[in-house]
JSON list of C-alpha atoms in Angstrom, two decimals:
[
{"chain": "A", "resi": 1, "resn": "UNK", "atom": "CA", "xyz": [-119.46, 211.51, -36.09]},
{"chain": "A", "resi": 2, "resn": "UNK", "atom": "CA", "xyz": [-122.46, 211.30, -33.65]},
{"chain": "A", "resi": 3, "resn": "UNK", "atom": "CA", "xyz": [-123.79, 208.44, -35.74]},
{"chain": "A", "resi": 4, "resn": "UNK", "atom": "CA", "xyz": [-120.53, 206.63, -36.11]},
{"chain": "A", "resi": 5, "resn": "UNK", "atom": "CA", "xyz": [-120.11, 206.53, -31.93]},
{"chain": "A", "resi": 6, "resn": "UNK", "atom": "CA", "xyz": [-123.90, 205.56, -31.71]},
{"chain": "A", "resi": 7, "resn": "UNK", "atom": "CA", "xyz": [-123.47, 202.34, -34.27]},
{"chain": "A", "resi": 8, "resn": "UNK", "atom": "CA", "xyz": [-120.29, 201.57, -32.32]},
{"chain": "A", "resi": 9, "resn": "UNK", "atom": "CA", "xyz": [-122.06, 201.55, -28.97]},
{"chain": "A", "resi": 10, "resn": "UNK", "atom": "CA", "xyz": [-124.75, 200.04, -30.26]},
{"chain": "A", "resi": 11, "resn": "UNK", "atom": "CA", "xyz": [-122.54, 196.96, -31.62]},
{"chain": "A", "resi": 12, "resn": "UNK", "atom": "CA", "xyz": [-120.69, 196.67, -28.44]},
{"chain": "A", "resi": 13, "resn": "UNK", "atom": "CA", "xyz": [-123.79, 196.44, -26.58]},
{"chain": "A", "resi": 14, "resn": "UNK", "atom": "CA", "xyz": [-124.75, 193.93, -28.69]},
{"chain": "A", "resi": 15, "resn": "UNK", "atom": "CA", "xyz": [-122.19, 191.51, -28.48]},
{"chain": "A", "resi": 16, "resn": "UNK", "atom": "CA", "xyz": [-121.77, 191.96, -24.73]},
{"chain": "A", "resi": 17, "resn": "UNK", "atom": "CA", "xyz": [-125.67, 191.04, -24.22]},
{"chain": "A", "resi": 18, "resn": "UNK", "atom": "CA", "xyz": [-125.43, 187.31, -26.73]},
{"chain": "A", "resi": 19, "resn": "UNK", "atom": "CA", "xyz": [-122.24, 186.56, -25.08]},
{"chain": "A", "resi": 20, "resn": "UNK", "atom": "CA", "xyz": [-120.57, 185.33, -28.92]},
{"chain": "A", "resi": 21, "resn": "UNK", "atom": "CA", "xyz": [-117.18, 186.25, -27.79]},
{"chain": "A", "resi": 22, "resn": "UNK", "atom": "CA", "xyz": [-117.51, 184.56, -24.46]},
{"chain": "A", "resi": 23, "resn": "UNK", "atom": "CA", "xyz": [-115.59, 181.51, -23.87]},
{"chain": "A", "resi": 24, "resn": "UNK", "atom": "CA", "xyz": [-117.25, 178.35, -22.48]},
{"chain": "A", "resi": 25, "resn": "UNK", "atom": "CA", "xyz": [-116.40, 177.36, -19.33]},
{"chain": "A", "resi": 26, "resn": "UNK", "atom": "CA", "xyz": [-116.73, 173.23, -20.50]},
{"chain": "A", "resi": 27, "resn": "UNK", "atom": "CA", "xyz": [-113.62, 172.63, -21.81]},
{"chain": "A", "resi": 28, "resn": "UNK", "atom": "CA", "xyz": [-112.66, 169.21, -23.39]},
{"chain": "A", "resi": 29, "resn": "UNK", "atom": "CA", "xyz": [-108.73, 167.93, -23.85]},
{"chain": "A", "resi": 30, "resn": "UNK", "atom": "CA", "xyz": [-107.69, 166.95, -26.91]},
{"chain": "A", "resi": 31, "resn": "UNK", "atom": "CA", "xyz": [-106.01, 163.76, -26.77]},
{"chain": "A", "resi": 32, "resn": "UNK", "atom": "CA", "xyz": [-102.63, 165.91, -27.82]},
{"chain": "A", "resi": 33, "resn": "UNK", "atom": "CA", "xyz": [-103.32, 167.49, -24.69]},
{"chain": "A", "resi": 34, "resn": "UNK", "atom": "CA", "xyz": [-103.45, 164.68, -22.35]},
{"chain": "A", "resi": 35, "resn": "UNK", "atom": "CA", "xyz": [-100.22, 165.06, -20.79]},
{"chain": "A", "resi": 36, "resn": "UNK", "atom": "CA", "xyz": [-100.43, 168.82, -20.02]},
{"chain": "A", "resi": 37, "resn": "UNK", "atom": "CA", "xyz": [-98.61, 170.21, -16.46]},
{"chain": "A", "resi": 38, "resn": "UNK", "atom": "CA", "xyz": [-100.67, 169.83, -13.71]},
{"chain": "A", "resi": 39, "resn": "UNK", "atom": "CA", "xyz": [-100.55, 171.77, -9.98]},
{"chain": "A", "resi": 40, "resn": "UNK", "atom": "CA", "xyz": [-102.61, 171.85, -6.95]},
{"chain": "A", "resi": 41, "resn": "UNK", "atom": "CA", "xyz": [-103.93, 175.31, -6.23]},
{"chain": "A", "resi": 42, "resn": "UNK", "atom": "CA", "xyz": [-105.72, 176.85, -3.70]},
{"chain": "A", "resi": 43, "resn": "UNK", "atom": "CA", "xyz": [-109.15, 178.99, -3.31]},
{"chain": "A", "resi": 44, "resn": "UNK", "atom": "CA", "xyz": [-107.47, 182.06, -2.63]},
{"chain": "A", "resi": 45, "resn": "UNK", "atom": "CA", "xyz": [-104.78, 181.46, -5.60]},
{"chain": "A", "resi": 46, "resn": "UNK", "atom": "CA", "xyz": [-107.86, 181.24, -7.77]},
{"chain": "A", "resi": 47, "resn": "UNK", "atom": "CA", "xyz": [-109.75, 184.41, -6.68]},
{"chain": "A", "resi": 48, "resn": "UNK", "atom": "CA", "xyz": [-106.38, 186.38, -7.17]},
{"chain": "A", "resi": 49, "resn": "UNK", "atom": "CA", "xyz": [-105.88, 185.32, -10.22]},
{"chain": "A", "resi": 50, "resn": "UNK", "atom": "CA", "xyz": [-109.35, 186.71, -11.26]},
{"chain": "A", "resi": 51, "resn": "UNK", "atom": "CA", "xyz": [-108.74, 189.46, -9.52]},
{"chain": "A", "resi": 52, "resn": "UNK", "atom": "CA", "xyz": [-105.52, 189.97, -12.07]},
{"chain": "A", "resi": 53, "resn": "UNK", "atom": "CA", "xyz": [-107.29, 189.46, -15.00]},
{"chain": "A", "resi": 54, "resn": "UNK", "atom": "CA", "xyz": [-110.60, 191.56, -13.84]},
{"chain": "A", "resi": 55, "resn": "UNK", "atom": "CA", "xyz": [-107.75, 194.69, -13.21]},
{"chain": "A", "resi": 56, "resn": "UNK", "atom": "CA", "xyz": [-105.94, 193.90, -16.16]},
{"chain": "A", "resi": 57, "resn": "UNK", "atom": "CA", "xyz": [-109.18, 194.29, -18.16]},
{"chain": "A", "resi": 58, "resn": "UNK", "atom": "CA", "xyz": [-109.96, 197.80, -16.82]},
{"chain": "A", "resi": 59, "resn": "UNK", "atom": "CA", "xyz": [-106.42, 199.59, -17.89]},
{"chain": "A", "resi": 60, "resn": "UNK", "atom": "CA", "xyz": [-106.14, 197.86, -20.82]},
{"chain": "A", "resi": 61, "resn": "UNK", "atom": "CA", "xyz": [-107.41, 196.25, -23.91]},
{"chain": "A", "resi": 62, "resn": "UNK", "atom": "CA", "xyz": [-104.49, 193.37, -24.83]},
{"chain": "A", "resi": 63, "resn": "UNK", "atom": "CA", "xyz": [-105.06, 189.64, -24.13]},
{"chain": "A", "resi": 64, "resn": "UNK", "atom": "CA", "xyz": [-103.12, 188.10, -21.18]},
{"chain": "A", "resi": 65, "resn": "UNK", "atom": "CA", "xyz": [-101.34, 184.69, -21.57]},
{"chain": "A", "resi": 66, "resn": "UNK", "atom": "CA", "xyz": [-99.07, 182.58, -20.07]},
{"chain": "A", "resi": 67, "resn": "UNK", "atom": "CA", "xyz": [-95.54, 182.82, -21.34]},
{"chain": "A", "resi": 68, "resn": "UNK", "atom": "CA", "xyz": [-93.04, 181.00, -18.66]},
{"chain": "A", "resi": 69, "resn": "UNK", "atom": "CA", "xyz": [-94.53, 178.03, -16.18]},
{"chain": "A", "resi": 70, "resn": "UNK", "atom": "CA", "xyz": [-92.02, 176.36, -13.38]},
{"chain": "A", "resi": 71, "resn": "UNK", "atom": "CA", "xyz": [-93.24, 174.02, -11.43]},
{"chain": "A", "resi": 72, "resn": "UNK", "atom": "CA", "xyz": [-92.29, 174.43, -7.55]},
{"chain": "A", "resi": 73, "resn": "UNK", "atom": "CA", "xyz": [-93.11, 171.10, -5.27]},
{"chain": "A", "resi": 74, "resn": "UNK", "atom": "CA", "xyz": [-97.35, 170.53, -6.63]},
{"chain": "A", "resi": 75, "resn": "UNK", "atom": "CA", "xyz": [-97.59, 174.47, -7.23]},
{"chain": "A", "resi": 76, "resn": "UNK", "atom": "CA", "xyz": [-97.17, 176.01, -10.51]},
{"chain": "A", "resi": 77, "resn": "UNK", "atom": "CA", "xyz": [-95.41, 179.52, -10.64]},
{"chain": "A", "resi": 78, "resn": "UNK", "atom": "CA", "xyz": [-96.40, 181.15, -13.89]},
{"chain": "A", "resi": 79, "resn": "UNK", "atom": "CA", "xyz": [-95.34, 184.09, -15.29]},
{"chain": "A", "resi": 80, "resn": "UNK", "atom": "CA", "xyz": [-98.19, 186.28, -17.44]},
{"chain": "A", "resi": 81, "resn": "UNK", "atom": "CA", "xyz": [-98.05, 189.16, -19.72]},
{"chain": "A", "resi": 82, "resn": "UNK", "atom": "CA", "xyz": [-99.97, 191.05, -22.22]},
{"chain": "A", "resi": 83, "resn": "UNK", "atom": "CA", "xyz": [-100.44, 190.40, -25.69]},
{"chain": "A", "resi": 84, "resn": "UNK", "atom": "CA", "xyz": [-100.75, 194.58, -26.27]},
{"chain": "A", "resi": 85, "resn": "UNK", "atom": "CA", "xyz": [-98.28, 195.50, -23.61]},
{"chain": "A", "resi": 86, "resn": "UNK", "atom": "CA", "xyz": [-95.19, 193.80, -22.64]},
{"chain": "A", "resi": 87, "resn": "UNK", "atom": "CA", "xyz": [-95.15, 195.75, -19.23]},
{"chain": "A", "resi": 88, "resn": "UNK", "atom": "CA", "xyz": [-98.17, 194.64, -18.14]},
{"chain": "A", "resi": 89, "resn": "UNK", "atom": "CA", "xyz": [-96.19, 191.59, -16.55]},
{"chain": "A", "resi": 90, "resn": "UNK", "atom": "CA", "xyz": [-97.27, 189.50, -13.66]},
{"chain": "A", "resi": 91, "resn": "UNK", "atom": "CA", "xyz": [-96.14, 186.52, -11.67]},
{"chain": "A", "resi": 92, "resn": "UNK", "atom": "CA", "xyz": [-98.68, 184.42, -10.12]},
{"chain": "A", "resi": 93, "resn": "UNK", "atom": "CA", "xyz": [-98.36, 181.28, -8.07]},
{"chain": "A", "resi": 94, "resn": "UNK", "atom": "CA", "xyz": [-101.30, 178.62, -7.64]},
{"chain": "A", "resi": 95, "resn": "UNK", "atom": "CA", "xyz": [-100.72, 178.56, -3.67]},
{"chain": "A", "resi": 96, "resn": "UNK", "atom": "CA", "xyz": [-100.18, 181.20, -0.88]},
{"chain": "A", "resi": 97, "resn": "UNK", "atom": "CA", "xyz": [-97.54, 181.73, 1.12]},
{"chain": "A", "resi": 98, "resn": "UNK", "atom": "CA", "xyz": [-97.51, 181.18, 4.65]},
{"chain": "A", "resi": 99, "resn": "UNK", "atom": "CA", "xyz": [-95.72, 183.47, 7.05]},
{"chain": "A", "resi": 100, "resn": "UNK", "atom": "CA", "xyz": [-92.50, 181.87, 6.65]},
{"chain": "A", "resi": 101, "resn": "UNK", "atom": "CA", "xyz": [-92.39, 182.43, 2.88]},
{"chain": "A", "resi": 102, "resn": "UNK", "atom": "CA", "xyz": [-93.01, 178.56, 1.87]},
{"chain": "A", "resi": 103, "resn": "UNK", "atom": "CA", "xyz": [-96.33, 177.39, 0.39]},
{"chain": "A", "resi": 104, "resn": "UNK", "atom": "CA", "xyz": [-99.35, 176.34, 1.97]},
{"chain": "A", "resi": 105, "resn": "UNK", "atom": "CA", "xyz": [-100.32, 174.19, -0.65]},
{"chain": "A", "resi": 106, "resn": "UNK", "atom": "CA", "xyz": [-96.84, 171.79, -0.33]},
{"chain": "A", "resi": 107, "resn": "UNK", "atom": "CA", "xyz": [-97.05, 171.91, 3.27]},
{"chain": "A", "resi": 108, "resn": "UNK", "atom": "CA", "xyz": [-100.58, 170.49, 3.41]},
{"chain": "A", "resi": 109, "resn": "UNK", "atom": "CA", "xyz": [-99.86, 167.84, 0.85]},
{"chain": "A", "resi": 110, "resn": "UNK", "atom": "CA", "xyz": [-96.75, 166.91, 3.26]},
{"chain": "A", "resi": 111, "resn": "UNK", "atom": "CA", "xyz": [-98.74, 166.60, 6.58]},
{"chain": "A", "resi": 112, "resn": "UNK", "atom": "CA", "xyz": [-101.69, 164.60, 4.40]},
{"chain": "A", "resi": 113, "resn": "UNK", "atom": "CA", "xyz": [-98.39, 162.45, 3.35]},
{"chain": "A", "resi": 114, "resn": "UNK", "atom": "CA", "xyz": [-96.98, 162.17, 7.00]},
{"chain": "A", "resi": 115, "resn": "UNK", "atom": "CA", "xyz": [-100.28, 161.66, 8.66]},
{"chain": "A", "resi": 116, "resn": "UNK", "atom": "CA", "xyz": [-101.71, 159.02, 5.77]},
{"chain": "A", "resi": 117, "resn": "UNK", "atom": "CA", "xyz": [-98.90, 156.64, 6.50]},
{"chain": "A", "resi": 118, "resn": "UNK", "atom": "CA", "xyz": [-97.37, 156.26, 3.48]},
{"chain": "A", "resi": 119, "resn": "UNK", "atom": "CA", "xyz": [-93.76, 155.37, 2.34]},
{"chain": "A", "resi": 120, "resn": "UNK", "atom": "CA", "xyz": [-91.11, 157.69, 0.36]},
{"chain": "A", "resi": 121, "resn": "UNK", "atom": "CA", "xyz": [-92.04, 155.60, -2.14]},
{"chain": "A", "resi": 122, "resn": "UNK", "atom": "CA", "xyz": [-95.42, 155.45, -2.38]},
{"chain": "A", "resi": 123, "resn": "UNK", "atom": "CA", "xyz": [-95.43, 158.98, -2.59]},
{"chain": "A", "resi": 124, "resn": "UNK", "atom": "CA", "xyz": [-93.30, 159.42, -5.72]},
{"chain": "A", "resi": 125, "resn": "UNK", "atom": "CA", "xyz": [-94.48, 156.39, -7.93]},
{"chain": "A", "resi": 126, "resn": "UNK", "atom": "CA", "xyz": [-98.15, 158.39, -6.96]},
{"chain": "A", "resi": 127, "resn": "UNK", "atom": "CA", "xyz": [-97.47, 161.89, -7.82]},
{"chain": "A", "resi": 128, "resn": "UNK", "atom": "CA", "xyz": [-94.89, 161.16, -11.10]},
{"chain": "A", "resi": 129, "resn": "UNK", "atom": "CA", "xyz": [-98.10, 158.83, -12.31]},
{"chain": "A", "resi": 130, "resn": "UNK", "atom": "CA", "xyz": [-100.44, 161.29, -11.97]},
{"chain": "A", "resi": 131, "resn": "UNK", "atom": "CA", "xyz": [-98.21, 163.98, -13.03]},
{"chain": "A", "resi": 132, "resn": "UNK", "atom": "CA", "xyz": [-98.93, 166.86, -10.28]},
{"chain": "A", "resi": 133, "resn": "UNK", "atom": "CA", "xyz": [-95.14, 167.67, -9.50]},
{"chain": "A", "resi": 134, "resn": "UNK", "atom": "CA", "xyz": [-93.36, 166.30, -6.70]},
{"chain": "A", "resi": 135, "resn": "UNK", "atom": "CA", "xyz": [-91.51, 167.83, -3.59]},
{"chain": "A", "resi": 136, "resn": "UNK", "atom": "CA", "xyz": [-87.94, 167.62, -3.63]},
{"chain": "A", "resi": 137, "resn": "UNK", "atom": "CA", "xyz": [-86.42, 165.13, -0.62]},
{"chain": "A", "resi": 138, "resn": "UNK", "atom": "CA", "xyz": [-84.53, 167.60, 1.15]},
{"chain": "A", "resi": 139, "resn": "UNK", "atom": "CA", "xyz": [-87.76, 169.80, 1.82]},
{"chain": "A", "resi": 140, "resn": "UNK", "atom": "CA", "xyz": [-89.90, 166.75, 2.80]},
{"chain": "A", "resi": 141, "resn": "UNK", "atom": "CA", "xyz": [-87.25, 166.06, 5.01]},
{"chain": "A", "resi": 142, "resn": "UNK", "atom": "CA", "xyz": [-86.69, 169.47, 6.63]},
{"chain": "A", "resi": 143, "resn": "UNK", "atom": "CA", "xyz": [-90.93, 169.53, 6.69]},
{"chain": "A", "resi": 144, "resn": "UNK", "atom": "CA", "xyz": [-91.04, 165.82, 8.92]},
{"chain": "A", "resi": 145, "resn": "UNK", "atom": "CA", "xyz": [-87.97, 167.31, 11.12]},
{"chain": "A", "resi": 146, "resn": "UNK", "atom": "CA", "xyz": [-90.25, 170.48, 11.71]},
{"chain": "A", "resi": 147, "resn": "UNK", "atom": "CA", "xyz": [-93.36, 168.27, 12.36]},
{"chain": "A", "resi": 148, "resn": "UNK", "atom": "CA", "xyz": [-92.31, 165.97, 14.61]},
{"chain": "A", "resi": 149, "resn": "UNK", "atom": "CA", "xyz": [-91.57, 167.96, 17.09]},
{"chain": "A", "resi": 150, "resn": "UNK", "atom": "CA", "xyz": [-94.69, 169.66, 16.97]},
{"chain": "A", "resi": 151, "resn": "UNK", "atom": "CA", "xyz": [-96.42, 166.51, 17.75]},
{"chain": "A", "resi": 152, "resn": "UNK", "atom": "CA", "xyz": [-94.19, 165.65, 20.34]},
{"chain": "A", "resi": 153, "resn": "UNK", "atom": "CA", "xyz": [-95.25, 168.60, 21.81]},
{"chain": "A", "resi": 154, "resn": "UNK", "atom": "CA", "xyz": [-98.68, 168.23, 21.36]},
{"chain": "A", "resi": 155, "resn": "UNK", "atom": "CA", "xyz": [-98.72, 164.45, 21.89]},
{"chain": "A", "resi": 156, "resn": "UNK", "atom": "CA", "xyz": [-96.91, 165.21, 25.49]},
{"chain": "A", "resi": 157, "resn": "UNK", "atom": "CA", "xyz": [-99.18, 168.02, 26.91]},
{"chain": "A", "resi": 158, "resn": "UNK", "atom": "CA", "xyz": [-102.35, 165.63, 25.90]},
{"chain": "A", "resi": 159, "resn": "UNK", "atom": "CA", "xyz": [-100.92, 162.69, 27.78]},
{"chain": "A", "resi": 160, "resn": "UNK", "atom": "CA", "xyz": [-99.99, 164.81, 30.95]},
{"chain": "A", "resi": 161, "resn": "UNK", "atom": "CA", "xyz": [-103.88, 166.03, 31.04]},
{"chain": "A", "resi": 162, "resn": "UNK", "atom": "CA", "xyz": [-105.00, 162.54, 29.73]},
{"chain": "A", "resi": 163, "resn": "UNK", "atom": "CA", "xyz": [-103.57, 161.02, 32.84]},
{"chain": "A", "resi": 164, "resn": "UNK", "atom": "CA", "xyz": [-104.42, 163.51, 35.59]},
{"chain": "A", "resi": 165, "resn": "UNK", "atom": "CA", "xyz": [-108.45, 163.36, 34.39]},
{"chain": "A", "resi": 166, "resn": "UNK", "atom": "CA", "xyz": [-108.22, 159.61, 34.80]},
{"chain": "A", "resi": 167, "resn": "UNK", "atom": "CA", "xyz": [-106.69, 160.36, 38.36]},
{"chain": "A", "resi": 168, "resn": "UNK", "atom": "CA", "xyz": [-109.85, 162.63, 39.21]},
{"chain": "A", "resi": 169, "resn": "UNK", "atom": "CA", "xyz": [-112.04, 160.18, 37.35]},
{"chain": "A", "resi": 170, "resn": "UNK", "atom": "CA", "xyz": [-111.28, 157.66, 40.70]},
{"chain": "A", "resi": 171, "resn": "UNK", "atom": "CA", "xyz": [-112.84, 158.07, 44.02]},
{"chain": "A", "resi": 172, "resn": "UNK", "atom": "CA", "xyz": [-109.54, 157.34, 45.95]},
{"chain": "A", "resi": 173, "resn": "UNK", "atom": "CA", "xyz": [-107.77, 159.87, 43.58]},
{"chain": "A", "resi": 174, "resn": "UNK", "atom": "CA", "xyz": [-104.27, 158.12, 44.59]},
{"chain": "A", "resi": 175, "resn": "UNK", "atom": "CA", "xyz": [-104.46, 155.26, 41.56]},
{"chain": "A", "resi": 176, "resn": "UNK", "atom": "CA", "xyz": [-105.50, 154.40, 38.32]},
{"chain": "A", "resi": 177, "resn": "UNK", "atom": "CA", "xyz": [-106.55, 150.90, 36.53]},
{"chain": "A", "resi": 178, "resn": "UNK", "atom": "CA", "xyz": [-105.14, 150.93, 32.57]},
{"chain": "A", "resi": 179, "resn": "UNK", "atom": "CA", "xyz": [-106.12, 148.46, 29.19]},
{"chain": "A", "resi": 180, "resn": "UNK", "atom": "CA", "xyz": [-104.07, 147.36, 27.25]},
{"chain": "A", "resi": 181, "resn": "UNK", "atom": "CA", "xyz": [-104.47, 145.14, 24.33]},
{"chain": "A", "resi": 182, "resn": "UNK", "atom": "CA", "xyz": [-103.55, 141.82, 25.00]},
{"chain": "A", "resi": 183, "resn": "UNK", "atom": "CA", "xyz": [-101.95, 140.96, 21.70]},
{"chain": "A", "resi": 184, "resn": "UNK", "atom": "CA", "xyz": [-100.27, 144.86, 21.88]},
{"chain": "A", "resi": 185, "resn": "UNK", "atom": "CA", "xyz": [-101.12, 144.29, 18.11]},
{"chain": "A", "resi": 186, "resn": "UNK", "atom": "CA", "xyz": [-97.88, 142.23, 17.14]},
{"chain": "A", "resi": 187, "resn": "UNK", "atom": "CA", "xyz": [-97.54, 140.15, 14.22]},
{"chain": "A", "resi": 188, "resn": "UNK", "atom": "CA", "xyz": [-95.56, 136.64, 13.81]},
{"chain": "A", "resi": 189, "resn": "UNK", "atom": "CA", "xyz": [-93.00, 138.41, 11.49]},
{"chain": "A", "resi": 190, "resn": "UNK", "atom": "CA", "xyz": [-93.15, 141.86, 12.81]},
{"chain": "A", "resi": 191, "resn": "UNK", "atom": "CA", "xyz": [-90.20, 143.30, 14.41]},
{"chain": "A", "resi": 192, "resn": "UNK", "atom": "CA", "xyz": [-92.28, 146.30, 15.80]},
{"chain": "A", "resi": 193, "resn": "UNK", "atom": "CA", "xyz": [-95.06, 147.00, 17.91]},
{"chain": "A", "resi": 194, "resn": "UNK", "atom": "CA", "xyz": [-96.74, 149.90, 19.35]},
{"chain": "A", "resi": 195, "resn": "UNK", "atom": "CA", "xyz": [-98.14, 149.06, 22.67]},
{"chain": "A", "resi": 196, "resn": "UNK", "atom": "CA", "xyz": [-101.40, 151.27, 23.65]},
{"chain": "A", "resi": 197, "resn": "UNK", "atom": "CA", "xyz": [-102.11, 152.14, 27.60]},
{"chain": "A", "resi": 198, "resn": "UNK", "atom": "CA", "xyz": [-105.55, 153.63, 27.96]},
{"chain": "A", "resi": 199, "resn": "UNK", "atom": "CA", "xyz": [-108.02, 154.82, 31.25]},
{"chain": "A", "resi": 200, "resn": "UNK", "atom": "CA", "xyz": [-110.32, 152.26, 32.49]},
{"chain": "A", "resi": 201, "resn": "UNK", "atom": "CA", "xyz": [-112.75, 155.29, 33.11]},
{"chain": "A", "resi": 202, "resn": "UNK", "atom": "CA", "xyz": [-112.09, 157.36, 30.20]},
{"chain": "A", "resi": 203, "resn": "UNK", "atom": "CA", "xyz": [-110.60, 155.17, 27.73]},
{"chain": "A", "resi": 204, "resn": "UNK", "atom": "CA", "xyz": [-108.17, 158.00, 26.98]},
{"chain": "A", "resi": 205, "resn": "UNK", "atom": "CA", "xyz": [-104.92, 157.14, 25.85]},
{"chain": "A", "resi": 206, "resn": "UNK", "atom": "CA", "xyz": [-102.21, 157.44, 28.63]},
{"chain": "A", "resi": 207, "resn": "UNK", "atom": "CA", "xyz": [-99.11, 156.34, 26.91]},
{"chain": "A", "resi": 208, "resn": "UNK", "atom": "CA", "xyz": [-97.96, 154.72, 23.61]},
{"chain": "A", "resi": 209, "resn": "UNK", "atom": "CA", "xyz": [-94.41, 152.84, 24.01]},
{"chain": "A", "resi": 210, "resn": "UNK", "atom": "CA", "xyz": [-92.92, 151.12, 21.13]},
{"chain": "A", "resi": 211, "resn": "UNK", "atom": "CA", "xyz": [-91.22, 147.85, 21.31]},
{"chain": "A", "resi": 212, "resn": "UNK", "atom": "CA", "xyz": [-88.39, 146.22, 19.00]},
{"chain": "A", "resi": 213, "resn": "UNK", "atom": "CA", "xyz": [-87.94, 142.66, 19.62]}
]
């Protein structure tokens, strides 16, 4: 028995130490395999789910795989079990969740989408080309709803302390001189224009007022 245990070890050690059974970590596609689902993930998604498979591997010696995958915005939830045990069932997401239950990784792909300036639909023709899922309308809208008034906010308390530093930026303190440009950036065929007021002294921007003709 002694010398049955000591082969055994002996083969296991073996194998462990050339790696055969190790996967490699280059992967090619298969042109079959071209149009595979795609997500955005985060860091943190990806350490957890090593984390899942590294505590899998100590309780048990089954295979985990992915049985059920629903996309959710650009993040993939996927549902794992084991190939030994059917209990040893998991669900794992490729994004956090932020502290109001929604993901971080749809929320930063919605202010990137805000922020860059694109249209509506610019945004889908992009993300159904590419094939990374795509955030339904009502939750892009209820996101821009959210975010603007943050900005507002933000863009109102900056103004407020823009203005009173180019009133202590002047000797008299009772007056300031403001730039605009001359052109206020208009177009022959535009309808709309967003004339810029900035601080002679500063060059801080003191107000923004948009004009329809």
């Amino acid at each position: 028995m002694e010398e049955i245990l000591d082969f055994w070890i002996r083969s296991n050690v073996n194998v462990s130490r050339d790696g055969s059974n190790f996967p490699s970590s280059y992967l090619q596609v298969n042109k079959s395999d071209v149009d595979q689902k795609l997500c955005i993930t985060a860091e943190s998604s990806l350490l957890n789910l090593c984390q899942i498979c590294e505590a899998h591997t100590k309780m048990c010696t089954g295979n985990i795989r992915f049985i059920k995958k629903t996309m959710r915005g650009h993040v993939m939830s996927v549902r794992i079990q084991c190939t030994k045990d059917k209990s040893h069932s998991y669900l794992w997401s490729s994004s956090p969740y932020l502290p109001n239950e929604e993901y971080l990784v749809n929320h930063r792909i919605n202010h990137g989408f805000v922020s860059s300036g694109m249209l509506p639909s610019h945004y889908t023709r992009f993300v159904n080309g590419s094939g990374i899922g795509c955030i339904d309308w009502s939750l892009r809208k209820k996101f821009i709803s959210t975010y603007k008034e943050s900005v507002e906010t933000e863009y109102k308390e900056l103004i407020k302390t823009a203005v009173h530093e180019e009133i202590a930026s002047n000797e008299d303190l009772d007056a300031i001189n403001i730039l605009t440009d001359a052109r206020h950036g208009w177009r022959k065929n535009a309808k709309d224009s967003s004339i810029v007021a900035i601080g002679e002294n500063l060059h801080k921007v003191l107000d923004c007022v948009h004009v329809t003709k």
